[in-house]
mmCIF file with all atom_site columns, C-alpha atoms in Angstrom:
data_model
loop_
_atom_site.group_PDB
_atom_site.id
_atom_site.type_symbol
_atom_site.label_atom_id
_atom_site.label_alt_id
_atom_site.label_comp_id
_atom_site.label_asym_id
_atom_site.label_entity_id
_atom_site.label_seq_id
_atom_site.pdbx_PDB_ins_code
_atom_site.Cartn_x
_atom_site.Cartn_y
_atom_site.Cartn_z
_atom_site.occupancy
_atom_site.B_iso_or_equiv
_atom_site.pdbx_formal_charge
_atom_site.auth_seq_id
_atom_site.auth_comp_id
_atom_site.auth_asym_id
_atom_site.auth_atom_id
_atom_site.pdbx_PDB_model_num
ATOM 1   C CA . MET A 1 1   ? -23.165 -9.417  4.838   1.00 74.00 ? 27  MET A CA 1
ATOM 2   C CA . PRO A 1 2   ? -22.269 -6.903  7.575   1.00 86.00 ? 28  PRO A CA 1
ATOM 3   C CA . ALA A 1 3   ? -19.663 -4.271  6.864   1.00 89.00 ? 29  ALA A CA 1
ATOM 4   C CA . THR A 1 4   ? -17.509 -1.922  8.993   1.00 91.00 ? 30  THR A CA 1
ATOM 5   C CA . VAL A 1 5   ? -16.640 1.388   7.296   1.00 90.00 ? 31  VAL A CA 1
ATOM 6   C CA . VAL A 1 6   ? -13.698 3.647   8.280   1.00 88.00 ? 32  VAL A CA 1
ATOM 7   C CA . VAL A 1 7   ? -14.097 7.143   6.917   1.00 87.00 ? 33  VAL A CA 1
ATOM 8   C CA . GLY A 1 8   ? -11.858 10.144  7.557   1.00 84.00 ? 34  GLY A CA 1
ATOM 9   C CA . THR A 1 9   ? -12.964 13.740  7.680   1.00 82.00 ? 35  THR A CA 1
ATOM 10  C CA . GLN A 1 10  ? -9.662  15.609  7.706   1.00 79.00 ? 36  GLN A CA 1
ATOM 11  C CA . TRP A 1 11  ? -8.211  14.914  4.251   1.00 74.00 ? 37  TRP A CA 1
ATOM 12  C CA . GLY A 1 12  ? -5.881  12.200  5.476   1.00 72.00 ? 38  GLY A CA 1
ATOM 13  C CA . ASP A 1 13  ? -3.427  11.692  8.329   1.00 75.00 ? 39  ASP A CA 1
ATOM 14  C CA . GLU A 1 14  ? -6.184  10.748  10.880  1.00 83.00 ? 40  GLU A CA 1
ATOM 15  C CA . GLY A 1 15  ? -4.861  7.204   11.397  1.00 82.00 ? 41  GLY A CA 1
ATOM 16  C CA . LYS A 1 16  ? -7.425  5.442   9.190   1.00 84.00 ? 42  LYS A CA 1
ATOM 17  C CA . GLY A 1 17  ? -4.816  2.909   7.976   1.00 83.00 ? 43  GLY A CA 1
ATOM 18  C CA . LYS A 1 18  ? -3.592  2.106   11.433  1.00 84.00 ? 44  LYS A CA 1
ATOM 19  C CA . PHE A 1 19  ? -7.086  1.739   12.843  1.00 88.00 ? 45  PHE A CA 1
ATOM 20  C CA . THR A 1 20  ? -8.179  -0.405  9.860   1.00 87.00 ? 46  THR A CA 1
ATOM 21  C CA . ASP A 1 21  ? -5.237  -2.699  10.431  1.00 86.00 ? 47  ASP A CA 1
ATOM 22  C CA . LEU A 1 22  ? -6.143  -3.022  14.148  1.00 88.00 ? 48  LEU A CA 1
ATOM 23  C CA . ILE A 1 23  ? -9.662  -4.260  13.320  1.00 92.00 ? 49  ILE A CA 1
ATOM 24  C CA . ALA A 1 24  ? -8.762  -6.181  10.132  1.00 90.00 ? 50  ALA A CA 1
ATOM 25  C CA . GLY A 1 25  ? -7.939  -9.323  12.063  1.00 88.00 ? 51  GLY A CA 1
ATOM 26  C CA . GLY A 1 26  ? -11.621 -9.916  12.515  1.00 92.00 ? 52  GLY A CA 1
ATOM 27  C CA . MET A 1 27  ? -12.490 -9.257  8.803   1.00 91.00 ? 53  MET A CA 1
ATOM 28  C CA . SER A 1 28  ? -12.461 -11.434 5.718   1.00 90.00 ? 54  SER A CA 1
ATOM 29  C CA . MET A 1 29  ? -11.877 -8.572  3.295   1.00 90.00 ? 55  MET A CA 1
ATOM 30  C CA . VAL A 1 30  ? -10.428 -5.040  3.411   1.00 88.00 ? 56  VAL A CA 1
ATOM 31  C CA . VAL A 1 31  ? -11.318 -2.623  0.550   1.00 87.00 ? 57  VAL A CA 1
ATOM 32  C CA . ARG A 1 32  ? -9.590  0.653   -0.252  1.00 83.00 ? 58  ARG A CA 1
ATOM 33  C CA . TYR A 1 33  ? -12.262 2.233   -2.348  1.00 80.00 ? 59  TYR A CA 1
ATOM 34  C CA . GLN A 1 34  ? -10.482 5.298   -3.706  1.00 79.00 ? 60  GLN A CA 1
ATOM 35  C CA . GLY A 1 35  ? -7.168  7.127   -3.824  1.00 74.00 ? 61  GLY A CA 1
ATOM 36  C CA . GLY A 1 36  ? -3.964  7.543   -5.673  1.00 71.00 ? 62  GLY A CA 1
ATOM 37  C CA . HIS A 1 37  ? -0.215  7.093   -5.285  1.00 70.00 ? 63  HIS A CA 1
ATOM 38  C CA . ASN A 1 38  ? 0.100   9.578   -2.435  1.00 70.00 ? 64  ASN A CA 1
ATOM 39  C CA . ALA A 1 39  ? -2.257  7.541   -0.236  1.00 70.00 ? 65  ALA A CA 1
ATOM 40  C CA . GLY A 1 40  ? -0.176  5.450   2.213   1.00 75.00 ? 66  GLY A CA 1
ATOM 41  C CA . HIS A 1 41  ? 0.455   4.403   5.758   1.00 78.00 ? 67  HIS A CA 1
ATOM 42  C CA . THR A 1 42  ? 3.134   2.559   7.748   1.00 82.00 ? 68  THR A CA 1
ATOM 43  C CA . LEU A 1 43  ? 2.422   -0.578  9.809   1.00 80.00 ? 69  LEU A CA 1
ATOM 44  C CA . VAL A 1 44  ? 4.749   -2.103  12.346  1.00 79.00 ? 70  VAL A CA 1
ATOM 45  C CA . VAL A 1 45  ? 4.203   -5.836  12.922  1.00 78.00 ? 71  VAL A CA 1
ATOM 46  C CA . ASP A 1 46  ? 6.404   -7.796  15.288  1.00 80.00 ? 72  ASP A CA 1
ATOM 47  C CA . GLY A 1 47  ? 9.019   -5.032  15.131  1.00 85.00 ? 73  GLY A CA 1
ATOM 48  C CA . GLU A 1 48  ? 9.143   -5.007  11.300  1.00 82.00 ? 74  GLU A CA 1
ATOM 49  C CA . SER A 1 49  ? 8.036   -1.874  9.506   1.00 82.00 ? 75  SER A CA 1
ATOM 50  C CA . PHE A 1 50  ? 5.980   -1.937  6.320   1.00 80.00 ? 76  PHE A CA 1
ATOM 51  C CA . ALA A 1 51  ? 5.504   1.280   4.342   1.00 78.00 ? 77  ALA A CA 1
ATOM 52  C CA . LEU A 1 52  ? 2.352   0.752   2.343   1.00 78.00 ? 78  LEU A CA 1
ATOM 53  C CA . GLN A 1 53  ? 1.184   2.901   -0.554  1.00 76.00 ? 79  GLN A CA 1
ATOM 54  C CA . ILE A 1 54  ? -1.878  1.829   -2.555  1.00 76.00 ? 80  ILE A CA 1
ATOM 55  C CA . VAL A 1 55  ? -1.978  -1.521  -0.708  1.00 78.00 ? 81  VAL A CA 1
ATOM 56  C CA . PRO A 1 56  ? -4.897  -1.836  1.684   1.00 81.00 ? 82  PRO A CA 1
ATOM 57  C CA . SER A 1 57  ? -4.396  -2.212  5.495   1.00 82.00 ? 83  SER A CA 1
ATOM 58  C CA . GLY A 1 58  ? -4.999  -5.707  6.595   1.00 83.00 ? 84  GLY A CA 1
ATOM 59  C CA . VAL A 1 59  ? -2.730  -7.149  3.919   1.00 82.00 ? 85  VAL A CA 1
ATOM 60  C CA . LEU A 1 60  ? -0.518  -8.802  6.523   1.00 82.00 ? 86  LEU A CA 1
ATOM 61  C CA . TYR A 1 61  ? -3.301  -11.001 7.787   1.00 84.00 ? 87  TYR A CA 1
ATOM 62  C CA . PRO A 1 62  ? -3.262  -14.266 5.781   1.00 82.00 ? 88  PRO A CA 1
ATOM 63  C CA . HIS A 1 63  ? -7.035  -14.713 5.922   1.00 85.00 ? 89  HIS A CA 1
ATOM 64  C CA . VAL A 1 64  ? -7.877  -11.188 4.719   1.00 86.00 ? 90  VAL A CA 1
ATOM 65  C CA . THR A 1 65  ? -8.506  -10.537 1.030   1.00 85.00 ? 91  THR A CA 1
ATOM 66  C CA . PRO A 1 66  ? -7.195  -7.075  0.288   1.00 84.00 ? 92  PRO A CA 1
ATOM 67  C CA . VAL A 1 67  ? -9.068  -5.252  -2.552  1.00 85.00 ? 93  VAL A CA 1
ATOM 68  C CA . ILE A 1 68  ? -8.205  -2.075  -4.450  1.00 82.00 ? 94  ILE A CA 1
ATOM 69  C CA . GLY A 1 69  ? -11.515 -0.411  -5.390  1.00 83.00 ? 95  GLY A CA 1
ATOM 70  C CA . ASN A 1 70  ? -12.717 1.199   -8.548  1.00 84.00 ? 96  ASN A CA 1
ATOM 71  C CA . GLY A 1 71  ? -12.050 4.743   -7.312  1.00 80.00 ? 97  GLY A CA 1
ATOM 72  C CA . TRP A 1 72  ? -8.293  4.366   -7.752  1.00 79.00 ? 98  TRP A CA 1
ATOM 73  C CA . TRP A 1 73  ? -5.915  5.768   -10.326 1.00 76.00 ? 99  TRP A CA 1
ATOM 74  C CA . LEU A 1 74  ? -3.260  3.139   -10.769 1.00 74.00 ? 100 LEU A CA 1
ATOM 75  C CA . ILE A 1 75  ? 0.034   3.210   -12.643 1.00 76.00 ? 101 ILE A CA 1
ATOM 76  C CA . PRO A 1 76  ? 0.969   -0.490  -12.898 1.00 72.00 ? 102 PRO A CA 1
ATOM 77  C CA . GLY A 1 77  ? 4.682   0.224   -13.041 1.00 73.00 ? 103 GLY A CA 1
ATOM 78  C CA . SER A 1 78  ? 4.431   1.982   -9.728  1.00 72.00 ? 104 SER A CA 1
ATOM 79  C CA . CYS A 1 79  ? 2.224   -0.631  -8.132  1.00 68.00 ? 105 CYS A CA 1
ATOM 80  C CA . TRP A 1 80  ? 4.370   -3.652  -8.828  1.00 66.00 ? 106 TRP A CA 1
ATOM 81  C CA . PRO A 1 81  ? 7.379   -2.712  -6.639  1.00 66.00 ? 107 PRO A CA 1
ATOM 82  C CA . ARG A 1 82  ? 5.039   -2.052  -3.694  1.00 65.00 ? 108 ARG A CA 1
ATOM 83  C CA . TRP A 1 83  ? 3.341   -5.448  -4.194  1.00 65.00 ? 109 TRP A CA 1
ATOM 84  C CA . THR A 1 84  ? 6.519   -7.482  -4.650  1.00 65.00 ? 110 THR A CA 1
ATOM 85  C CA . CYS A 1 85  ? 8.067   -6.086  -1.501  1.00 63.00 ? 111 CYS A CA 1
ATOM 86  C CA . LEU A 1 86  ? 5.226   -7.652  0.426   1.00 66.00 ? 112 LEU A CA 1
ATOM 87  C CA . SER A 1 87  ? 5.669   -11.076 -1.172  1.00 61.00 ? 113 SER A CA 1
ATOM 88  C CA . ARG A 1 88  ? 8.025   -12.091 1.597   1.00 56.00 ? 114 ARG A CA 1
ATOM 89  C CA . ALA A 1 89  ? 5.242   -11.349 4.101   1.00 57.00 ? 115 ALA A CA 1
ATOM 90  C CA . VAL A 1 90  ? 1.812   -12.838 3.393   1.00 55.00 ? 116 VAL A CA 1
ATOM 91  C CA . TRP A 1 91  ? 0.607   -10.932 0.349   1.00 54.00 ? 117 TRP A CA 1
ATOM 92  C CA . PRO A 1 92  ? -1.442  -13.530 -1.561  1.00 55.00 ? 118 PRO A CA 1
ATOM 93  C CA . ARG A 1 93  ? -2.155  -11.532 -4.739  1.00 58.00 ? 119 ARG A CA 1
ATOM 94  C CA . PRO A 1 94  ? -3.154  -8.089  -5.757  1.00 62.00 ? 120 PRO A CA 1
ATOM 95  C CA . THR A 1 95  ? -6.894  -7.945  -6.098  1.00 75.00 ? 121 THR A CA 1
ATOM 96  C CA . CYS A 1 96  ? -8.143  -4.960  -8.077  1.00 76.00 ? 122 CYS A CA 1
ATOM 97  C CA . ALA A 1 97  ? -11.579 -3.817  -9.147  1.00 78.00 ? 123 ALA A CA 1
ATOM 98  C CA . SER A 1 98  ? -12.112 -4.136  -12.879 1.00 78.00 ? 124 SER A CA 1
ATOM 99  C CA . ALA A 1 99  ? -13.239 -0.446  -13.073 1.00 80.00 ? 125 ALA A CA 1
ATOM 100 C CA . ALA A 1 100 ? -10.074 1.010   -11.437 1.00 80.00 ? 126 ALA A CA 1
ATOM 101 C CA . MET A 1 101 ? -8.404  3.507   -13.760 1.00 77.00 ? 127 MET A CA 1
ATOM 102 C CA . LEU A 1 102 ? -5.119  2.251   -15.197 1.00 74.00 ? 128 LEU A CA 1
ATOM 103 C CA . THR A 1 103 ? -2.742  4.863   -16.611 1.00 73.00 ? 129 THR A CA 1
#
C-alpha cells in the first residue's frame, strides 16, 4: 500500500495540518503519529472554521479514516469535547492506536 508522509522540520507552524487536509481528499486514511494537547490546526471548509487539536487533518472527509497513532499522550477528558464538537460534521468515530499513552 503506498503512503504519503508529511513531515515538518521547524517544530510546528509550517502548515502541515493545512497541507495534509488539502491532499487528504485522495486518501483513505490519515494518521497523526505523535503529539500532545498543544498540537493543533484550524481548517476552514465552506466558510465554517474548525479548530482541531489532537484530531487528524482529513477528518472532514467522510471517506477518510482518521487515526491517532501510538506516539500520543492522551487525556480522555480533554479529547472528548474536541471529538463531540465534530459530530455535527462528518466525524465517524475516534480511532486510536492501542499503544497510545492514556493519562
